[in-house]
């Protein structure tokens, strides 16, 4: 199957979806799959994300935008702990309570006709969409990292499971980092302040030329969580 023949969105695990860039903008796709939180991996920003209707479904506080290229040298490993925390918090959160506001919004602001959508059942779930450009490499890497941590499974076990749901193929750079993710037990630093990388991660940093040097930064500037989501963050793995 060619990448262009992939469905725009696929459920990989209960409540957790991988999709393409176009799916992230499509209000009907978001509603039909009960998407209320989103992780966007890439270098493009869609104006549709900020439409009134889209933000009623996925509020800005529930939308994590992660600058990330699909190239050798991209350090995605440093971003994974916070992205996984974001996914975990939103999968466990209660669905939002603004169905009445959604139904009262004018169609011209929603960007589509609501009369054809099953709005009565929407918000029964709190699902998360992780997307990149095609839904093959970056988004697959992030979802694999989340499932590896959640299920304590290896990289290869996790990818084999995911490929039963969608034809995913992280680039070699990301495959290597997923292996390190396993070796460092889902947290690549020795200290909670994220200043001292564990040995496998340190070797990776020394042997590569990261496009974005997040691994050496204490601050992580891209995480945006609502208060309710922060309160539900799982404990940090012991270091």
Coordinates of N, CA and C in Angstrom, one line a residue:
X1 N 0.8 -1.2 0.0 CA 0.0 0.0 0.0 C 0.9 1.2 0.0
X2 N 0.7 2.2 -0.9 CA 1.4 3.4 -1.0 C 0.9 4.3 0.1
X3 N 1.8 5.2 0.6 CA 1.4 6.2 1.6 C 0.2 7.0 1.3
X4 N 0.0 7.3 0.0 CA -1.2 8.1 -0.4 C -2.5 7.3 -0.2
X5 N -2.3 6.0 -0.1 CA -3.5 5.1 0.0 C -3.8 4.8 1.5
X6 N -3.1 5.3 2.4 CA -3.3 5.1 3.8 C -4.6 5.9 4.2
X7 N -5.4 5.3 5.1 CA -6.5 6.1 5.6 C -6.1 7.3 6.3
X8 N -6.8 8.4 6.4 CA -6.4 9.6 7.0 C -6.2 9.4 8.5
X9 N -6.8 8.5 9.1 CA -6.7 8.3 10.6 C -6.9 6.8 10.9
X10 N -6.2 6.3 11.9 CA -6.3 4.9 12.2 C -6.2 4.8 13.8
X11 N -7.1 4.0 14.3 CA -7.0 3.7 15.8 C -6.0 2.6 16.1
X12 N -5.0 3.0 16.8 CA -3.9 2.0 17.1 C -4.1 1.3 18.4
X13 N -4.6 2.0 19.4 CA -4.9 1.4 20.7 C -6.2 2.1 21.1
X14 N -7.0 1.5 22.1 CA -8.2 2.2 22.5 C -8.0 3.7 22.8
X15 N -8.7 4.5 22.0 CA -8.6 5.9 22.2 C -7.4 6.7 21.7
X16 N -6.5 5.9 21.1 CA -5.3 6.5 20.6 C -5.2 6.3 19.1
X17 N -5.1 7.4 18.3 CA -5.1 7.4 16.9 C -3.8 8.0 16.3
X18 N -3.5 7.5 15.1 CA -2.4 8.1 14.3 C -3.1 8.6 13.0
X19 N -2.7 9.8 12.6 CA -3.3 10.3 11.4 C -2.4 11.2 10.6
X20 N -2.9 11.7 9.5 CA -2.1 12.6 8.6 C -2.4 14.1 9.0
X21 N -1.7 15.0 8.3 CA -1.8 16.4 8.5 C -3.3 16.8 8.2
X22 N -3.8 16.3 7.1 CA -5.1 16.7 6.6 C -6.2 16.3 7.7
X23 N -6.0 15.1 8.3 CA -7.0 14.7 9.3 C -7.0 15.6 10.5
X24 N -5.9 16.2 10.8 CA -5.8 17.1 12.0 C -6.7 18.4 11.8
X25 N -7.0 18.7 10.5 CA -7.8 19.9 10.2 C -9.2 19.6 10.0
X26 N -9.6 18.4 9.7 CA -10.9 18.0 9.2 C -11.9 17.8 10.4
X27 N -12.8 18.7 10.6 CA -13.6 18.7 11.7 C -14.6 17.5 11.8
X28 N -15.0 17.0 10.6 CA -15.8 15.8 10.6 C -15.0 14.6 11.0
X29 N -13.8 14.5 10.6 CA -12.9 13.3 11.0 C -12.7 13.4 12.5
X30 N -12.4 14.6 13.1 CA -12.2 14.7 14.5 C -13.5 14.4 15.3
X31 N -14.6 14.8 14.8 CA -15.9 14.5 15.5 C -16.2 13.0 15.4
X32 N -16.1 12.5 14.2 CA -16.5 11.1 14.1 C -15.6 10.1 14.8
X33 N -14.4 10.6 15.2 CA -13.5 9.7 16.0 C -13.4 10.2 17.5
X34 N -14.2 11.1 17.9 CA -14.2 11.6 19.3 C -12.9 12.2 19.7
X35 N -12.2 12.9 18.8 CA -10.9 13.4 19.1 C -11.1 14.7 19.9
X36 N -10.5 14.8 21.1 CA -10.6 15.9 22.0 C -9.2 16.4 22.4
X37 N -8.2 15.7 22.0 CA -6.8 16.2 22.3 C -5.9 15.8 21.1
X38 N -4.9 16.5 20.8 CA -4.1 16.3 19.6 C -2.6 16.6 19.9
X39 N -1.7 15.8 19.3 CA -0.3 16.1 19.2 C 0.1 16.3 17.8
X40 N 0.6 17.4 17.5 CA 1.0 17.8 16.1 C 2.5 17.8 16.0
X41 N 3.1 16.9 15.2 CA 4.5 16.8 15.0 C 4.9 17.3 13.6
X42 N 5.7 18.4 13.5 CA 6.0 18.9 12.2 C 6.5 20.3 12.3
X43 N 6.5 20.9 11.1 CA 7.0 22.3 11.0 C 5.9 23.2 10.4
X44 N 4.7 22.6 10.1 CA 3.7 23.4 9.6 C 2.6 23.6 10.6
X45 N 1.9 24.8 10.5 CA 0.8 25.1 11.4 C -0.4 25.4 10.5
X46 N -1.5 24.7 10.7 CA -2.7 24.9 9.9 C -3.6 25.9 10.5
X47 N -4.1 26.9 9.7 CA -5.0 27.9 10.2 C -6.3 27.3 10.7
X48 N -6.6 26.2 10.1 CA -7.9 25.5 10.5 C -7.9 25.1 12.0
X49 N -6.7 24.8 12.6 CA -6.6 24.4 14.0 C -7.3 25.5 14.9
X50 N -7.2 26.7 14.5 CA -7.7 27.8 15.3 C -9.1 28.3 15.0
X51 N -9.8 27.6 14.1 CA -11.1 27.9 13.8 C -12.0 27.7 15.1
X52 N -13.1 28.4 15.2 CA -13.9 28.3 16.4 C -14.4 26.8 16.5
X53 N -14.8 26.2 15.5 CA -15.3 24.8 15.6 C -14.3 23.9 16.0
X54 N -13.1 24.0 15.4 CA -12.0 23.1 15.7 C -11.6 23.2 17.2
X55 N -11.5 24.5 17.6 CA -11.1 24.7 19.0 C -12.1 24.3 20.0
X56 N -13.4 24.2 19.6 CA -14.4 23.6 20.5 C -14.1 22.1 20.7
X57 N -13.6 21.5 19.7 CA -13.3 20.0 19.8 C -12.0 19.8 20.5
X58 N -10.9 20.5 20.0 CA -9.6 20.3 20.5 C -9.1 21.7 21.0
X59 N -9.3 22.0 22.3 CA -8.9 23.3 22.8 C -7.4 23.5 22.7
X60 N -7.0 24.8 22.7 CA -5.6 25.1 22.6 C -4.8 24.4 23.7
X61 N -5.4 24.4 24.9 CA -4.7 23.7 26.1 C -4.6 22.2 25.9
X62 N -5.4 21.6 25.0 CA -5.4 20.2 24.8 C -4.7 19.9 23.4
X63 N -3.9 20.8 22.9 CA -3.2 20.6 21.6 C -1.8 20.9 21.8
X64 N -1.0 19.8 21.7 CA 0.5 19.9 21.9 C 1.1 20.0 20.5
X65 N 1.8 21.1 20.3 CA 2.5 21.3 19.0 C 4.0 21.1 19.2
X66 N 4.5 20.2 18.5 CA 5.9 19.8 18.7 C 6.7 20.0 17.4
X67 N 7.6 21.0 17.3 CA 8.4 21.2 16.2 C 9.3 19.9 16.0
X68 N 9.2 19.3 14.8 CA 10.0 18.0 14.6 C 10.1 17.7 13.2
X69 N 11.3 17.5 12.7 CA 11.5 17.1 11.3 C 11.6 15.6 11.2
X70 N 11.5 15.1 10.0 CA 11.6 13.6 9.8 C 12.9 13.4 9.1
X71 N 14.0 13.8 9.7 CA 15.3 13.7 9.1 C 16.3 13.1 10.1
X72 N 17.4 12.5 9.5 CA 18.5 12.1 10.4 C 19.1 13.3 11.2
X73 N 19.4 13.0 12.4 CA 19.8 14.1 13.3 C 18.8 14.7 14.2
X74 N 17.5 14.5 13.9 CA 16.4 15.0 14.7 C 16.4 14.2 16.0
X75 N 16.5 14.9 17.1 CA 16.4 14.3 18.5 C 15.0 14.4 19.0
X76 N 14.3 13.2 18.8 CA 12.9 13.1 19.3 C 12.9 12.5 20.7
X77 N 14.0 11.9 21.0 CA 14.0 11.2 22.3 C 13.8 12.1 23.5
X78 N 14.4 13.3 23.4 CA 14.3 14.2 24.5 C 12.9 14.7 24.7
X79 N 12.1 14.6 23.7 CA 10.7 15.1 23.8 C 9.7 14.1 24.3
X80 N 10.1 12.8 24.2 CA 9.2 11.7 24.4 C 8.6 11.7 25.8
X81 N 9.4 11.9 26.9 CA 8.7 11.8 28.2 C 7.5 12.8 28.4
X82 N 7.7 14.0 27.9 CA 6.6 15.0 28.1 C 5.4 14.7 27.1
X83 N 5.7 14.2 25.9 CA 4.7 13.9 25.0 C 3.9 12.7 25.5
X84 N 4.6 11.7 26.0 CA 3.9 10.5 26.6 C 3.0 10.9 27.8
X85 N 3.5 11.8 28.6 CA 2.7 12.3 29.8 C 1.5 13.0 29.3
X86 N 1.6 13.8 28.2 CA 0.5 14.5 27.7 C -0.6 13.5 27.2
X87 N -0.2 12.5 26.4 CA -1.1 11.5 25.9 C -1.8 10.8 27.1
X88 N -1.0 10.3 28.1 CA -1.5 9.6 29.2 C -2.6 10.4 29.9
X89 N -2.3 11.7 30.2 CA -3.2 12.6 30.9 C -4.5 12.7 30.2
X90 N -4.4 12.9 28.9 CA -5.7 13.1 28.1 C -6.5 11.9 27.9
X91 N -5.8 10.7 27.7 CA -6.6 9.5 27.6 C -7.3 9.2 28.9
X92 N -6.8 9.6 30.0 CA -7.4 9.3 31.3 C -8.4 10.4 31.8
X93 N -8.4 11.5 31.1 CA -9.2 12.7 31.5 C -10.7 12.4 31.2
X94 N -11.5 13.2 31.9 CA -13.0 13.1 31.7 C -13.3 13.9 30.4
X95 N -14.2 13.4 29.6 CA -14.6 14.2 28.4 C -15.0 15.6 28.7
X96 N -14.7 16.5 27.8 CA -15.1 17.9 28.0 C -16.7 18.1 28.1
X97 N -17.1 19.1 28.7 CA -18.6 19.3 28.9 C -19.1 20.5 28.2
X98 N -18.9 20.6 26.9 CA -19.4 21.8 26.2 C -20.1 21.4 24.9
X99 N -20.9 20.3 25.0 CA -21.7 19.8 23.8 C -22.7 20.9 23.5
X100 N -23.3 21.5 24.5 CA -24.3 22.5 24.2 C -23.8 23.7 23.4
X101 N -22.5 24.1 23.8 CA -21.9 25.2 23.1 C -21.6 24.8 21.7
X102 N -21.2 23.5 21.5 CA -20.9 23.0 20.1 C -22.1 23.1 19.3
X103 N -23.2 22.6 19.8 CA -24.5 22.6 19.0 C -25.0 24.0 18.7
X104 N -24.7 25.0 19.6 CA -25.2 26.3 19.3 C -24.3 27.1 18.4
X105 N -23.1 26.6 18.1 CA -22.2 27.4 17.2 C -22.8 27.4 15.8
X106 N -22.7 28.6 15.1 CA -23.2 28.7 13.7 C -22.3 27.9 12.8
X107 N -22.9 27.2 11.8 CA -22.2 26.4 10.9 C -21.1 27.1 10.2
X108 N -21.3 28.3 9.9 CA -20.2 29.0 9.1 C -18.9 29.1 9.9
X109 N -19.1 29.1 11.3 CA -17.9 29.2 12.1 C -17.3 27.8 12.3
X110 N -18.2 26.8 12.3 CA -17.7 25.4 12.4 C -16.9 25.0 11.2
X111 N -17.2 25.5 10.1 CA -16.5 25.0 8.9 C -17.2 23.8 8.2
X112 N -18.3 23.4 8.8 CA -19.0 22.2 8.2 C -20.4 22.2 8.7
X113 N -21.3 21.5 8.1 CA -22.7 21.4 8.6 C -22.8 20.3 9.7
X114 N -23.3 20.8 10.8 CA -23.4 19.9 12.0 C -24.6 18.9 11.9
X115 N -25.5 19.3 11.0 CA -26.7 18.5 10.9 C -26.4 17.0 10.5
X116 N -25.3 16.8 9.9 CA -25.0 15.4 9.4 C -24.2 14.6 10.4
X117 N -23.8 15.2 11.5 CA -22.9 14.6 12.5 C -23.7 14.1 13.7
X118 N -23.2 13.1 14.3 CA -23.9 12.5 15.5 C -23.4 13.2 16.7
X119 N -23.8 14.4 16.9 CA -23.4 15.2 18.0 C -23.9 14.7 19.4
X120 N -25.0 13.9 19.4 CA -25.6 13.5 20.6 C -24.6 12.6 21.4
X121 N -23.8 11.8 20.6 CA -22.9 10.8 21.3 C -21.5 11.4 21.5
X122 N -21.3 12.5 20.9 CA -19.9 13.1 21.0 C -19.6 13.5 22.4
X123 N -18.3 13.4 22.8 CA -17.8 13.7 24.1 C -18.1 12.5 25.1
X124 N -18.6 11.4 24.6 CA -18.7 10.2 25.4 C -17.3 9.6 25.7
X125 N -16.3 10.0 24.8 CA -14.9 9.5 25.0 C -14.0 10.7 24.9
X126 N -12.8 10.4 25.3 CA -11.7 11.5 25.3 C -10.5 10.9 24.5
X127 N -10.6 11.0 23.2 CA -9.6 10.3 22.4 C -8.5 11.3 21.9
X128 N -7.3 10.7 21.6 CA -6.2 11.5 21.3 C -5.7 11.2 19.9
X129 N -5.4 12.2 19.1 CA -4.9 12.0 17.7 C -3.4 12.5 17.7
X130 N -2.5 11.6 17.3 CA -1.1 12.0 17.1 C -0.9 12.0 15.6
X131 N -0.5 13.1 15.0 CA -0.3 13.2 13.6 C 1.0 13.9 13.2
X132 N 1.5 13.6 12.0 CA 2.6 14.3 11.4 C 2.1 14.7 10.0
X133 N 2.9 14.4 9.0 CA 2.5 14.8 7.6 C 1.6 13.7 7.0
X134 N 2.2 12.4 7.0 CA 1.5 11.3 6.4 C 1.0 10.3 7.4
X135 N 1.4 10.4 8.7 CA 1.1 9.4 9.7 C 1.8 8.1 9.5
X136 N 3.1 8.2 9.2 CA 3.9 7.0 9.0 C 5.1 6.9 9.9
X137 N 5.9 8.1 10.1 CA 7.1 8.0 10.8 C 7.1 8.7 12.1
X138 N 7.0 10.0 12.1 CA 7.1 10.8 13.4 C 6.0 10.4 14.3
X139 N 4.7 10.4 13.8 CA 3.6 10.1 14.7 C 3.7 8.6 15.2
X140 N 4.2 7.7 14.3 CA 4.3 6.3 14.7 C 5.4 6.2 15.8
X141 N 6.4 7.0 15.7 CA 7.5 6.9 16.7 C 7.0 7.3 18.1
X142 N 6.2 8.4 18.1 CA 5.6 8.8 19.4 C 4.6 7.8 20.0
X143 N 3.8 7.3 19.1 CA 2.8 6.3 19.6 C 3.5 5.1 20.1
X144 N 4.5 4.6 19.3 CA 5.3 3.5 19.8 C 5.9 3.7 21.1
X145 N 6.5 4.9 21.3 CA 7.1 5.2 22.6 C 6.1 5.2 23.7
X146 N 4.9 5.7 23.5 CA 3.9 5.7 24.5 C 3.5 4.3 24.9
X147 N 3.3 3.5 23.8 CA 2.9 2.1 24.1 C 4.0 1.3 24.7
X148 N 5.2 1.5 24.3 CA 6.3 0.8 25.0 C 6.4 1.1 26.5
X149 N 6.2 2.3 26.8 CA 6.2 2.7 28.2 C 5.0 2.2 29.0
X150 N 3.8 2.3 28.3 CA 2.6 1.9 29.0 C 2.5 0.4 29.2
X151 N 3.0 -0.4 28.2 CA 2.9 -1.8 28.2 C 4.1 -2.6 28.6
X152 N 5.2 -1.8 28.7 CA 6.5 -2.4 29.0 C 6.9 -3.4 28.0
X153 N 6.7 -3.1 26.7 CA 7.1 -4.0 25.6 C 8.2 -3.4 24.8
X154 N 8.9 -4.3 24.1 CA 10.1 -3.9 23.3 C 9.6 -3.1 22.1
X155 N 10.6 -2.4 21.5 CA 10.3 -1.7 20.2 C 9.7 -2.6 19.2
X156 N 10.4 -3.7 18.9 CA 9.9 -4.6 17.8 C 8.5 -5.2 18.1
X157 N 8.3 -5.5 19.4 CA 6.9 -6.0 19.7 C 5.9 -5.0 19.4
X158 N 6.2 -3.8 19.8 CA 5.2 -2.7 19.7 C 5.0 -2.3 18.3
X159 N 6.0 -2.2 17.5 CA 5.8 -1.9 16.0 C 5.1 -3.0 15.3
X160 N 5.3 -4.3 15.7 CA 4.6 -5.4 15.0 C 3.1 -5.2 15.3
X161 N 2.8 -4.9 16.6 CA 1.4 -4.7 17.0 C 0.8 -3.5 16.2
X162 N 1.5 -2.4 16.1 CA 1.0 -1.2 15.4 C 0.8 -1.5 13.9
X163 N 1.6 -2.3 13.3 CA 1.5 -2.5 11.9 C 0.3 -3.4 11.5
X164 N -0.3 -4.0 12.5 CA -1.6 -4.7 12.2 C -2.7 -3.6 12.1
X165 N -2.5 -2.4 12.6 CA -3.5 -1.4 12.6 C -3.3 -0.4 11.5
X166 N -2.0 -0.1 11.1 CA -1.7 0.9 10.1 C -0.2 0.6 9.6
X167 N 0.0 0.9 8.4 CA 1.3 0.6 7.8 C 2.2 1.8 8.2
X168 N 2.9 1.6 9.3 CA 3.8 2.7 9.8 C 5.3 2.2 9.6
X169 N 6.2 3.2 9.4 CA 7.6 2.9 9.2 C 8.4 4.1 9.7
X170 N 8.8 4.2 11.0 CA 9.7 5.2 11.4 C 11.0 5.2 10.7
X171 N 11.6 6.3 10.4 CA 12.9 6.3 9.8 C 14.0 5.7 10.7
X172 N 15.1 5.3 10.2 CA 16.1 4.6 10.9 C 16.6 5.4 12.2
X173 N 16.7 6.7 12.0 CA 17.1 7.5 13.2 C 16.1 7.3 14.3
X174 N 14.8 7.3 14.0 CA 13.8 7.2 15.1 C 13.8 5.7 15.6
X175 N 14.0 4.8 14.7 CA 14.1 3.4 15.2 C 15.2 3.2 16.2
X176 N 16.3 3.8 15.9 CA 17.5 3.8 16.9 C 17.1 4.4 18.2
X177 N 16.4 5.5 18.1 CA 16.1 6.2 19.4 C 15.0 5.5 20.2
X178 N 14.1 4.8 19.5 CA 13.2 3.9 20.2 C 13.9 2.8 21.0
X179 N 14.9 2.3 20.4 CA 15.7 1.3 21.1 C 16.4 1.9 22.3
X180 N 16.9 3.1 22.2 CA 17.5 3.8 23.4 C 16.4 4.1 24.4
X181 N 15.3 4.5 24.0 CA 14.1 4.7 24.9 C 13.9 3.5 25.7
X182 N 14.0 2.3 25.2 CA 13.8 1.1 25.9 C 15.0 0.9 26.9
X183 N 16.2 1.1 26.5 CA 17.4 0.9 27.3 C 17.4 1.9 28.5
X184 N 16.9 3.1 28.3 CA 17.0 4.1 29.4 C 15.7 4.0 30.3
X185 N 14.9 3.1 30.0 CA 13.7 2.8 30.8 C 12.8 4.1 30.8
X186 N 12.6 4.6 29.6 CA 11.6 5.6 29.3 C 11.9 7.0 29.9
X187 N 13.1 7.2 30.3 CA 13.5 8.6 30.8 C 15.0 8.7 30.5
X188 N 15.4 9.6 29.6 CA 16.8 9.6 29.1 C 17.8 10.3 29.9
X189 N 17.4 10.8 31.1 CA 18.3 11.6 31.9 C 18.6 10.9 33.2
X190 N 19.7 11.1 33.9 CA 20.0 10.6 35.2 C 19.3 11.3 36.3
X191 N 19.0 12.6 36.0 CA 18.4 13.5 37.1 C 17.1 14.1 36.7
X192 N 16.2 14.4 37.6 CA 14.9 15.0 37.3 C 15.1 16.3 36.6
X193 N 16.2 17.0 36.8 CA 16.4 18.3 36.2 C 16.8 18.2 34.7
X194 N 17.0 17.0 34.2 CA 17.3 16.8 32.8 C 18.6 17.5 32.4
X195 N 19.6 17.4 33.2 CA 20.9 18.0 32.8 C 22.0 16.9 32.5
X196 N 21.8 15.7 33.0 CA 22.8 14.6 32.8 C 22.2 13.5 32.0
X197 N 22.5 13.3 30.8 CA 21.9 12.2 30.0 C 22.5 10.8 30.5
X198 N 21.6 9.8 30.5 CA 22.0 8.5 30.7 C 23.0 8.0 29.6
X199 N 23.8 7.0 29.9 CA 24.8 6.6 29.0 C 24.4 6.4 27.5
X200 N 23.3 5.6 27.3 CA 22.9 5.3 25.9 C 22.5 6.6 25.2
X201 N 21.8 7.5 25.9 CA 21.4 8.8 25.3 C 22.7 9.7 25.1
X202 N 23.6 9.7 26.0 CA 24.8 10.4 25.9 C 25.6 10.0 24.6
X203 N 25.7 8.7 24.4 CA 26.4 8.2 23.3 C 25.7 8.7 22.0
X204 N 24.4 8.6 22.0 CA 23.6 9.1 20.8 C 23.9 10.6 20.6
X205 N 23.9 11.4 21.6 CA 24.1 12.8 21.4 C 25.5 13.1 20.9
X206 N 26.5 12.3 21.4 CA 27.9 12.6 20.9 C 28.1 12.1 19.5
X207 N 27.3 11.1 19.1 CA 27.6 10.5 17.7 C 26.7 11.1 16.7
X208 N 25.8 12.1 17.0 CA 25.0 12.7 16.0 C 25.1 14.2 16.1
X209 N 24.5 14.8 15.1 CA 24.4 16.3 15.1 C 22.9 16.7 15.1
X210 N 22.3 16.8 16.3 CA 20.9 17.1 16.4 C 20.5 18.3 15.7
X211 N 19.4 18.3 15.0 CA 18.9 19.5 14.4 C 18.4 20.5 15.4
X212 N 17.7 20.0 16.4 CA 17.3 20.8 17.6 C 17.9 20.2 18.8
X213 N 18.7 20.9 19.5 CA 19.5 20.4 20.6 C 18.6 20.4 21.9
X214 N 17.5 19.7 21.9 CA 16.6 19.7 23.1 C 17.3 18.9 24.2
X215 N 18.1 17.9 23.8 CA 18.7 17.0 24.8 C 19.5 17.7 25.8
X216 N 20.1 18.9 25.5 CA 20.9 19.6 26.4 C 20.2 20.7 27.1
X217 N 18.9 20.8 26.9 CA 18.1 21.9 27.5 C 17.4 21.4 28.7
X218 N 17.4 22.3 29.7 CA 16.6 21.9 30.9 C 15.2 22.2 30.7
X219 N 14.8 23.3 30.0 CA 13.4 23.6 29.8 C 12.9 22.9 28.6
X220 N 11.6 22.6 28.6 CA 11.0 22.0 27.5 C 9.8 22.9 27.0
X221 N 10.0 23.7 26.0 CA 9.2 24.8 25.7 C 7.8 24.5 25.0
X222 N 7.6 23.3 24.6 CA 6.5 23.1 23.7 C 5.2 22.5 24.5
X223 N 5.4 22.1 25.7 CA 4.3 21.5 26.4 C 3.3 22.5 26.9
X224 N 2.0 22.2 26.5 CA 0.9 23.1 26.9 C -0.2 22.2 27.4
X225 N -0.5 22.2 28.7 CA -1.5 21.4 29.3 C -2.5 22.2 30.0
X226 N -3.8 21.7 30.0 CA -4.8 22.3 30.8 C -4.6 21.9 32.3
X227 N -5.1 22.7 33.2 CA -4.9 22.4 34.6 C -5.5 21.0 34.9
X228 N -6.6 20.6 34.4 CA -7.2 19.3 34.7 C -6.2 18.2 34.2
X229 N -5.6 18.4 33.1 CA -4.6 17.4 32.5 C -3.4 17.3 33.4
X230 N -2.9 18.4 33.9 CA -1.7 18.4 34.7 C -2.0 17.6 36.0
X231 N -3.2 17.8 36.5 CA -3.5 17.1 37.8 C -3.5 15.6 37.6
X232 N -3.7 15.1 36.4 CA -3.8 13.7 36.2 C -2.5 13.1 35.6
X233 N -1.4 13.9 35.5 CA -0.2 13.3 35.0 C 0.3 12.2 35.8
X234 N 0.8 11.1 35.2 CA 1.3 9.9 35.9 C 2.6 10.3 36.6
X235 N 3.0 9.5 37.6 CA 4.3 9.8 38.3 C 5.4 9.6 37.3
X236 N 6.4 10.4 37.5 CA 7.6 10.3 36.7 C 8.4 9.1 37.0
X237 N 8.8 8.3 36.0 CA 9.6 7.1 36.3 C 10.8 7.4 37.2
X238 N 11.1 6.6 38.1 CA 12.2 6.8 39.0 C 13.5 6.9 38.3
X239 N 14.4 7.7 38.8 CA 15.7 7.9 38.1 C 16.8 7.7 39.2

